Coordinates of C-alpha atoms in Angstrom, one line a residue:
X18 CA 87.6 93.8 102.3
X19 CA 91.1 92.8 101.7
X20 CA 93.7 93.2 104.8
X21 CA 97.2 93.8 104.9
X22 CA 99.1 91.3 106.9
X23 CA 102.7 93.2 108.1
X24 CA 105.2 92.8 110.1
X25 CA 108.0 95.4 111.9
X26 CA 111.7 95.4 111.8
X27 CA 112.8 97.3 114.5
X28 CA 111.1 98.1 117.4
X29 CA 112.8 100.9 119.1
X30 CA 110.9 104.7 119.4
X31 CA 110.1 104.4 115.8
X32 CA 109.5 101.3 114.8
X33 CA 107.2 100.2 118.2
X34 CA 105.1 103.2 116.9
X35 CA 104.5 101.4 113.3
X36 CA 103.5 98.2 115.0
X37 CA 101.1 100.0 116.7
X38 CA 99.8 101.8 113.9
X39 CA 99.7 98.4 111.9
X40 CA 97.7 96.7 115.1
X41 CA 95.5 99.6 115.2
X42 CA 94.2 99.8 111.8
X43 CA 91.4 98.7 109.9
X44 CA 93.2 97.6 107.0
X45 CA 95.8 95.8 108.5
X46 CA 96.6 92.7 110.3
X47 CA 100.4 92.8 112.9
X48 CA 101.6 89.3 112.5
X49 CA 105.5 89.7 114.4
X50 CA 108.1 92.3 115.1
X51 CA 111.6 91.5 115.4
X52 CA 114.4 93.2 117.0
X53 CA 118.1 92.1 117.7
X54 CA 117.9 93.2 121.4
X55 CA 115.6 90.3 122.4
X56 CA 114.1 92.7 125.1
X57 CA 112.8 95.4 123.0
X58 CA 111.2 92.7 121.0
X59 CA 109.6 90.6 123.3
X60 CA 108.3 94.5 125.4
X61 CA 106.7 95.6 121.8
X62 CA 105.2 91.6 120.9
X63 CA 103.7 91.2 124.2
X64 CA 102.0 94.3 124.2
X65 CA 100.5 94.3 121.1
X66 CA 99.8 90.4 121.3
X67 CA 102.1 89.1 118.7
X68 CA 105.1 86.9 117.8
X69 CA 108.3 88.4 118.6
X70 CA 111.6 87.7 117.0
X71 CA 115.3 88.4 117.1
X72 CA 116.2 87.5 113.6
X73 CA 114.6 88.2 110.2
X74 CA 114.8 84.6 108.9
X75 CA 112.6 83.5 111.7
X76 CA 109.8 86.1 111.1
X77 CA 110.0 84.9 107.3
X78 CA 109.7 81.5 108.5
X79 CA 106.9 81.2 111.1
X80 CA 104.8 84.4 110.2
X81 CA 103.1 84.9 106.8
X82 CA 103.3 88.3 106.0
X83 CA 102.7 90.6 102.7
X84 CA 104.7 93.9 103.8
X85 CA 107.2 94.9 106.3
X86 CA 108.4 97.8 107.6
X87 CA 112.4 98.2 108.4
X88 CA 113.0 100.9 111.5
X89 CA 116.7 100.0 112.3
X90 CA 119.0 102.3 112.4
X91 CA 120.5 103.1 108.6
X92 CA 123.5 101.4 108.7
X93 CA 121.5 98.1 109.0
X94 CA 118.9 98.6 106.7
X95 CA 120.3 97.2 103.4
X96 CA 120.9 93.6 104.7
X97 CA 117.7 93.4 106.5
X98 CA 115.2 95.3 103.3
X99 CA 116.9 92.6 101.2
X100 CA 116.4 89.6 103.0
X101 CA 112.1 90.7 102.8
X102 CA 112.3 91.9 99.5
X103 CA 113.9 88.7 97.9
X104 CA 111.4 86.9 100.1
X105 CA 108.7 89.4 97.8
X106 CA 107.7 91.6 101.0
X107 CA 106.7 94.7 100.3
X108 CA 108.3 97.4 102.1
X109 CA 108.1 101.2 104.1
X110 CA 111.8 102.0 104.7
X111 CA 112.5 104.7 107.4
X112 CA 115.0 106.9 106.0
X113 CA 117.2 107.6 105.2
X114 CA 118.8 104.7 102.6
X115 CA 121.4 104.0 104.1
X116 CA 124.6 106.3 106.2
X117 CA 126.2 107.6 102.8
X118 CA 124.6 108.1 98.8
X119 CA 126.3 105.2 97.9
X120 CA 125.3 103.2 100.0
X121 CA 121.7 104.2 99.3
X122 CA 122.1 104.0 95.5
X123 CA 123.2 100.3 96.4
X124 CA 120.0 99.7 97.5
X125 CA 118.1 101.4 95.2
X126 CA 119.4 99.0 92.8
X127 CA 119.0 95.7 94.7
X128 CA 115.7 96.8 95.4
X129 CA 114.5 97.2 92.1
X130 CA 116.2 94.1 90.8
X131 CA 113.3 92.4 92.9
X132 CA 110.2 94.2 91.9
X133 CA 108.4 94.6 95.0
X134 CA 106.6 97.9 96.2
X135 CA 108.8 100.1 98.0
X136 CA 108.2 103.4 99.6
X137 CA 110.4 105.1 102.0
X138 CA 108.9 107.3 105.2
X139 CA 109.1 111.1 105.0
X140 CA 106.5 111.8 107.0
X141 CA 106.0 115.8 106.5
X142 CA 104.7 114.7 102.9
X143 CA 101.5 113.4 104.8
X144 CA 101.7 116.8 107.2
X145 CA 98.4 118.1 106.1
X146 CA 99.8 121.5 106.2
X147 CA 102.6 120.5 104.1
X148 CA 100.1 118.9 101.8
X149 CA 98.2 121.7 101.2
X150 CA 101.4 124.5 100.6
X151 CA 101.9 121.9 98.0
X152 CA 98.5 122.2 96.5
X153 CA 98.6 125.7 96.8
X154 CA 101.7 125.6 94.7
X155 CA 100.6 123.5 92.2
X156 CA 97.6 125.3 91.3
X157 CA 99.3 128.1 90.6
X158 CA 97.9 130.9 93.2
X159 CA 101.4 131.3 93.9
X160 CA 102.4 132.5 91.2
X161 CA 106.0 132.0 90.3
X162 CA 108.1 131.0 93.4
X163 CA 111.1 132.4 94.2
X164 CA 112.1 131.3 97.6
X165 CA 110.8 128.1 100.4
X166 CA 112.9 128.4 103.3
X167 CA 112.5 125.9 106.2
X168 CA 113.9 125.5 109.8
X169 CA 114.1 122.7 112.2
X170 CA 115.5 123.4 115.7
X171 CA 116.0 120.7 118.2
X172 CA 117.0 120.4 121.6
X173 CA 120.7 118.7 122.5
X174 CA 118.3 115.7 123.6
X175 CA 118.7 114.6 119.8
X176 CA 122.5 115.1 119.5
X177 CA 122.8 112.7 123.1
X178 CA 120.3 110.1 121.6
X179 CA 120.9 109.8 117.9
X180 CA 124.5 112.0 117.5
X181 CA 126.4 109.2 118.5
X182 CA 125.6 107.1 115.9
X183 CA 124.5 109.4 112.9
X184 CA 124.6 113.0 111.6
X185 CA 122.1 116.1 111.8
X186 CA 121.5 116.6 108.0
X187 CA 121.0 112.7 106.9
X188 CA 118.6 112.3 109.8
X189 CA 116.8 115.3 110.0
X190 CA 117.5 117.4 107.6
X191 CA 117.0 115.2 104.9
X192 CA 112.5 115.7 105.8
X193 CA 113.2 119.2 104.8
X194 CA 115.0 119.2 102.1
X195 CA 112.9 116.6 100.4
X196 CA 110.0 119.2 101.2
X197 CA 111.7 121.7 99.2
X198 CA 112.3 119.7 96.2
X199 CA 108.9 118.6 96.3
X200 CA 107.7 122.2 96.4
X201 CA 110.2 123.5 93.7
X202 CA 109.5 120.6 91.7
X203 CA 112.4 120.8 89.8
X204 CA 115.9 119.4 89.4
X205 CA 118.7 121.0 91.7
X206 CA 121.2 123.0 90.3
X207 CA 123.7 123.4 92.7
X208 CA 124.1 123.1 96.9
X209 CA 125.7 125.6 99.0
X210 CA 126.7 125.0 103.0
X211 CA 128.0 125.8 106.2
X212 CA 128.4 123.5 109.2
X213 CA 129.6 124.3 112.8
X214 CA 130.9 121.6 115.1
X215 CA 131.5 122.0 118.9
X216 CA 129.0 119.9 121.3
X217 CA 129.2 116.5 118.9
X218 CA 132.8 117.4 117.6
X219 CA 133.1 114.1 119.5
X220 CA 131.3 112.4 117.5
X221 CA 132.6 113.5 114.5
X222 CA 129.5 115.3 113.4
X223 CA 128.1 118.8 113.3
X224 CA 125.9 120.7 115.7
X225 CA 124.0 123.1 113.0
X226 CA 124.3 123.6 109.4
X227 CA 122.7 126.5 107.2
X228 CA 122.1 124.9 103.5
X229 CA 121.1 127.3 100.0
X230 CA 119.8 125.2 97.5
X231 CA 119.5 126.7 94.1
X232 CA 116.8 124.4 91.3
X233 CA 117.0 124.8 87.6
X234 CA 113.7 126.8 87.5
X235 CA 115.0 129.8 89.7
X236 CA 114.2 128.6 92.8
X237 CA 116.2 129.2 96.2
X238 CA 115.8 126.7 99.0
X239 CA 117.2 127.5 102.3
X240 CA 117.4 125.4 105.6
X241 CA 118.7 126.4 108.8
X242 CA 119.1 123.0 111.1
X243 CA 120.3 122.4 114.3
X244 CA 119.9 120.2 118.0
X245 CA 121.7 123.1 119.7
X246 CA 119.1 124.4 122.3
X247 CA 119.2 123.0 126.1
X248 CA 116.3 120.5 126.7
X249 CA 114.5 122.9 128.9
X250 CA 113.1 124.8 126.0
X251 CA 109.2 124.6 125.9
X252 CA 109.4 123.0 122.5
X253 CA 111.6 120.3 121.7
X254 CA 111.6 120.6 117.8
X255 CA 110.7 123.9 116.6
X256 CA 110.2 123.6 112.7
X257 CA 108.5 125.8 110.2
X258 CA 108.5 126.8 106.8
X259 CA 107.6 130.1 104.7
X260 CA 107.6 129.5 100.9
X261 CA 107.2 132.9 99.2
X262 CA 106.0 133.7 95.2
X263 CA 104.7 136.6 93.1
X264 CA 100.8 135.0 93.5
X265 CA 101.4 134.9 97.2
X266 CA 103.0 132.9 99.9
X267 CA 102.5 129.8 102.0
X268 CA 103.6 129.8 105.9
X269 CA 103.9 126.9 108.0
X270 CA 104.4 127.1 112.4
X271 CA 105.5 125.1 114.7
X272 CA 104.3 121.5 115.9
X273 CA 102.2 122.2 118.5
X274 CA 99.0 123.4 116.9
X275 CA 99.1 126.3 119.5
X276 CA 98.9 123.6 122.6
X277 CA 100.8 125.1 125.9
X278 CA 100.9 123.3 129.0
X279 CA 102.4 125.1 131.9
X280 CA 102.1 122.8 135.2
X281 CA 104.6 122.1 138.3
X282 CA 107.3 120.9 136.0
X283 CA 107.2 123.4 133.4
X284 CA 105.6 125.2 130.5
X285 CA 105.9 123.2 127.4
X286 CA 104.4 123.1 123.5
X287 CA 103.7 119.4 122.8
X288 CA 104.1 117.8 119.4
X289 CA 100.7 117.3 118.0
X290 CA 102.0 116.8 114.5
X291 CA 104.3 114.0 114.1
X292 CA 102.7 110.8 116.0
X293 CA 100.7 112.1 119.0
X294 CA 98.5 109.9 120.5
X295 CA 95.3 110.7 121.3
X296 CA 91.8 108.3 122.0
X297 CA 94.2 105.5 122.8
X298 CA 95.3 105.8 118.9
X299 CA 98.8 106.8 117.2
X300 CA 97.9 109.7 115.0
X301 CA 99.5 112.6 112.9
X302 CA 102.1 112.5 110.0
X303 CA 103.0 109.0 110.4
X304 CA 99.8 107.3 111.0
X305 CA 99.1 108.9 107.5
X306 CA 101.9 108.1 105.8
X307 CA 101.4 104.2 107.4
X308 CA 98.2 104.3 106.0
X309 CA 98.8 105.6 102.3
X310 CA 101.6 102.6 102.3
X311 CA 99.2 100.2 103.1
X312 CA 96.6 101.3 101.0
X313 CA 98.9 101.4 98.4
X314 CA 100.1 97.9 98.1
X315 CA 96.1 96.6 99.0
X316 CA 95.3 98.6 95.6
X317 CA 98.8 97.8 93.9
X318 CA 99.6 101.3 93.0
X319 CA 102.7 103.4 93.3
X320 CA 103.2 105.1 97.1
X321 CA 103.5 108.7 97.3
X322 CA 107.4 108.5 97.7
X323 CA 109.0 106.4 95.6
X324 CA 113.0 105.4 95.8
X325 CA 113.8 107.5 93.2
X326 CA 112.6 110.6 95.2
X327 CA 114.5 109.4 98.1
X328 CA 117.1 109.1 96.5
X329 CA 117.5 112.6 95.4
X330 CA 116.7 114.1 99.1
X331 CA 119.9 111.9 99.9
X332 CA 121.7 113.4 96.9
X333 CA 121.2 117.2 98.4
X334 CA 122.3 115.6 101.7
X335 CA 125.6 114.5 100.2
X336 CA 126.0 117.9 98.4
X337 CA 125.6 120.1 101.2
X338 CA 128.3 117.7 103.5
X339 CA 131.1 118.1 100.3
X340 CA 129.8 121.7 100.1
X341 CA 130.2 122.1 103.7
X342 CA 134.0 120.5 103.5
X343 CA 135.2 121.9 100.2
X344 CA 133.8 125.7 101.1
X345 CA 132.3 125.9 97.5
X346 CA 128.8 125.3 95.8
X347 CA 128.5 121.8 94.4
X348 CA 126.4 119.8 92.1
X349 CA 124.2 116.8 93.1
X350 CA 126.3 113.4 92.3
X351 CA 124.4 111.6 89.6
X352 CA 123.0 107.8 90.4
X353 CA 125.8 105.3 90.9

């Protein structure tokens, strides 16, 4: 049977949990990771046994790979997707795009003027909850839906990691929000937001944002985001969605799977969902999605989220933030 040989860009909390995936699979074959902090690189290479790399020309050069995946933070990932794809890597982009719409319809572009297989990582398409509200939904038991609304909570731990260098909506919100537009199935009509800023003020981004999405077919989406709560609280992301129709209704909980620990430190609700590990393996939503992509290009058929559906979850992204600073519904900005 045919392997995958890959290769990881990035190797920070992300991107050292898609090596390990790639080392762990049965269909796939880790060749290098690279990393511009030399230390991250060489911590993730020499525990998984593999070349490790500060620069992208070097992987390219002394590794021979088929597919990459690119986990650096967004406002390096055009340079570094490019230099694979024109070297006819296939790749799993960690969204999202790129900081601003632009910058990810810039992308989108150079991307496809290469023709290689691209899909880019939101994971709660692979969330086998979120799979099946979506199956529910297209089968029609739901009758006609009228509302999907979704929360994601997380702790201030998220604004002190990742709020110093990029926003609530493009890097959380953005899962959501695709979810929703994969459930509606249908092209958005207009955004509507509200945004409040006082703990990352300093960073010149916002602490919580309600978002109304309204799609051609009738449709309301509504999200309620923030990384507000102190770090102490038993979950760390509290998500869930309730999608509601005249057939019935689909209701998504929490992360945990109804796991609480309570011991000398505390009473928690660990994440079972996302990438637990468990058996000495990384599972959950991105071992699944990790393995659909490589599937995919062993088979040479489309992944399950293309750019262009990327690149409209961006688009509502980039609505809600002019919504949010104009104070009036807005329409999605059409490809640049």
């Amino acid at each position: 049977m045919d392997r995958l040989r890959t290769a990881v860009v990035g190797t920070g909390m992300i991107g050292s949990l898609h090596a390990r995936i790639y080392a762990e699979h049965p269909l796939a074959d880790l060749v290098g990771v690279v990393d511009a902090n030399p230390e991250a690189a060489r911590e993730v290479g020499e525990q998984l046994g593999v070349p490790w790399f500060t620069d992208v020309g070097d992987l390219l050069e002394r590794c021979d790979l088929t597919a990459a995946s690119v986990a650096v933070p967004e406002h390096h990932r055009h340079p570094i997707a490019m230099e694979l794809a024109r070297a006819g890597k296939h790749l799993l982009l960690e969204k999202p795009l790129a900081p601003s719409l632009a910058g990810a319809d810039r992308l989108i572009r150079d991307l496809e003027e290469t023709g290689v297989l691209t899909m880019v990582n939101f994971i709660l398409r692979f969330d086998p909850r979120y799979a099946e509200a979506k199956a529910a939904v297209a089968s029609g038991r739901m009758g006609d839906v009228h509302t999907v609304f979704a929360r994601r909570r997380g702790s201030s731990l998220g604004a002190d990691i990742y709020g110093v260098w990029t926003d609530l909506l493009i890097s959380t919100g953005i899962h959501d929000l695709d979810v929703m537009a994969w459930l509606a199935d249908s092209p958005v009509a207009r955004v509507y937001a509200e945004t409040i800023s006082r703990r990352s003020a300093p960073y010149g981004h916002d602490d919580a944002a309600m978002v109304l999405v309204r799609f051609e077919n009738g449709v309301i989406g509504s999200l309620e985001i923030s990384w507000v709560l102190p770090p102490t609280v038993p979950a760390l992301l509290d998500a869930s969605l309730q999608l509601v129709g005249t057939g019935g209704g689909v209701f998504v909980d929490g992360s945990n799977h109804g796991l609480a620990i309570a011991d000398r430190e505390g009473f928690t609700h660990p994440d079972l969902t996302h990438w637990p590990v468990s058996l000495d393996r990384v599972r959950g939503d991105l071992a699944a999605s990790l393995d659909h992509f490589i599937r995919a290009v062993l088979d040479g058929r489309p992944p399950e989220v293309t750019l262009e559906m990327a690149r409209n979850a961006h688009a509502i992204v980039d609505a809600a933030k002019r919504s949010a600073e104009s104070n009036q519904p807005v329409p999605l900005s059409p490809p640049g």
